PDB file of C-alpha atoms in Angstrom:
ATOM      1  CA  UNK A  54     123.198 -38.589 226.050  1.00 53.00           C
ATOM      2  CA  UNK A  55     123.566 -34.646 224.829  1.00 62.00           C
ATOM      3  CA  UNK A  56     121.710 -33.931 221.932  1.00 65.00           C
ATOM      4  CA  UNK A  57     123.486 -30.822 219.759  1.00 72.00           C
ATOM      5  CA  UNK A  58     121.499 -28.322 218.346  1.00 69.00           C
ATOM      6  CA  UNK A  59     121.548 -27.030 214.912  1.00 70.00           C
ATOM      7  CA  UNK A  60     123.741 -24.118 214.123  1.00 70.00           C
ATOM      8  CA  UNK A  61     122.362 -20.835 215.204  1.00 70.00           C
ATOM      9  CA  UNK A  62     121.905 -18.260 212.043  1.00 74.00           C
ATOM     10  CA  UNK A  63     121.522 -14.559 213.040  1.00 71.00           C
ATOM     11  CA  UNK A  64     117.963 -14.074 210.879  1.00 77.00           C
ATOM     12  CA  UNK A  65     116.141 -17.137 213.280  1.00 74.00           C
ATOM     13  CA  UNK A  66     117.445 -15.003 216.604  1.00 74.00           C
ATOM     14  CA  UNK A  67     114.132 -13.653 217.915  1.00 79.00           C
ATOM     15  CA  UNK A  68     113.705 -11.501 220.817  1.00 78.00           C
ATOM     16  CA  UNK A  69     112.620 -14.354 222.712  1.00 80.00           C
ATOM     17  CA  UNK A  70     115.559 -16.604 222.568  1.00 78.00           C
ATOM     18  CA  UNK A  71     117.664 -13.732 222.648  1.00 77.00           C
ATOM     19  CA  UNK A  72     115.480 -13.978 226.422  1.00 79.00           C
ATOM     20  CA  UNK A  73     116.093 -16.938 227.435  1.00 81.00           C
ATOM     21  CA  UNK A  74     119.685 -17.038 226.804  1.00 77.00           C
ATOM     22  CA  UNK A  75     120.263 -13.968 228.756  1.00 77.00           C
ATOM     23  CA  UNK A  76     118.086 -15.414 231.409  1.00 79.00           C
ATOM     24  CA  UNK A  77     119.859 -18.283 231.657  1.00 79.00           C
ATOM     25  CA  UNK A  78     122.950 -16.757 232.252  1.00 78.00           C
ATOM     26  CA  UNK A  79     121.681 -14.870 235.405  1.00 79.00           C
ATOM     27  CA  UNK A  80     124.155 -12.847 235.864  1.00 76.00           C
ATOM     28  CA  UNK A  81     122.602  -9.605 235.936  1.00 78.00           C
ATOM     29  CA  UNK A  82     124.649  -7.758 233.546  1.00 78.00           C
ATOM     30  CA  UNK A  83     123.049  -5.730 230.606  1.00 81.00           C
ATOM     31  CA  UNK A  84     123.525  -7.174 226.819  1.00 81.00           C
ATOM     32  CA  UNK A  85     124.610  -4.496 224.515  1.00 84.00           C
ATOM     33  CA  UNK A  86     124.067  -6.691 221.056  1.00 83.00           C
ATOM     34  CA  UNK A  87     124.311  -9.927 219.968  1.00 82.00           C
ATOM     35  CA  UNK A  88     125.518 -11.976 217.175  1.00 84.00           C
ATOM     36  CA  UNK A  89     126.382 -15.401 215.292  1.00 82.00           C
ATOM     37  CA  UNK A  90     129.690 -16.614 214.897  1.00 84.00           C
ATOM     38  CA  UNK A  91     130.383 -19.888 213.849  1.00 84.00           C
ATOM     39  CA  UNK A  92     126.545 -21.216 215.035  1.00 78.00           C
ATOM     40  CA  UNK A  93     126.992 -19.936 218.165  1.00 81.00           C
ATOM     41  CA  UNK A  94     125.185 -16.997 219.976  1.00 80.00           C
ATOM     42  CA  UNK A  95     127.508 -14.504 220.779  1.00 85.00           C
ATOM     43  CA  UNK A  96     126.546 -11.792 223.606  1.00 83.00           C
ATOM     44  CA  UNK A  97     128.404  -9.026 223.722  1.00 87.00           C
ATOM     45  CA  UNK A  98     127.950  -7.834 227.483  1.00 84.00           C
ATOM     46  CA  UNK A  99     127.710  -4.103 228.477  1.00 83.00           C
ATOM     47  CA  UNK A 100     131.291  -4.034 230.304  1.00 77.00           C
ATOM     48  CA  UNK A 101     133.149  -5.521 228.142  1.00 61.00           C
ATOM     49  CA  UNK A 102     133.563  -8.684 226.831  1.00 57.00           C
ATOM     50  CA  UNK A 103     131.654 -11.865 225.375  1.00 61.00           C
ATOM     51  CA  UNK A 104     129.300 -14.794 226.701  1.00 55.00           C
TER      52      UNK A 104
END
């Protein structure tokens, strides 16, 4: 069973989760900023792109 989350606003992103999401990623790449679109963390990765 997958349990869903509740929608991500950009004022309850903390520098913690902000953390974890980029470790969970792993992929080594610096995050240049981040946002909220839709209830969904948006990282916006240093060359180019989105996670």
């Amino acid at each position: 069973m997958t349990t869903t989350a509740p929608p991500l606003d950009i004022h309850t992103i903390d520098d913690a989760t902000l953390q974890q999401a980029i470790d969970e990623l792993n992929i080594g790449v610096p995050v240049r900023a981040c946002a909220v679109e839709n209830g969904h963390l948006i990282l916006y990765l240093a060359y180019g792109g989105k996670a």
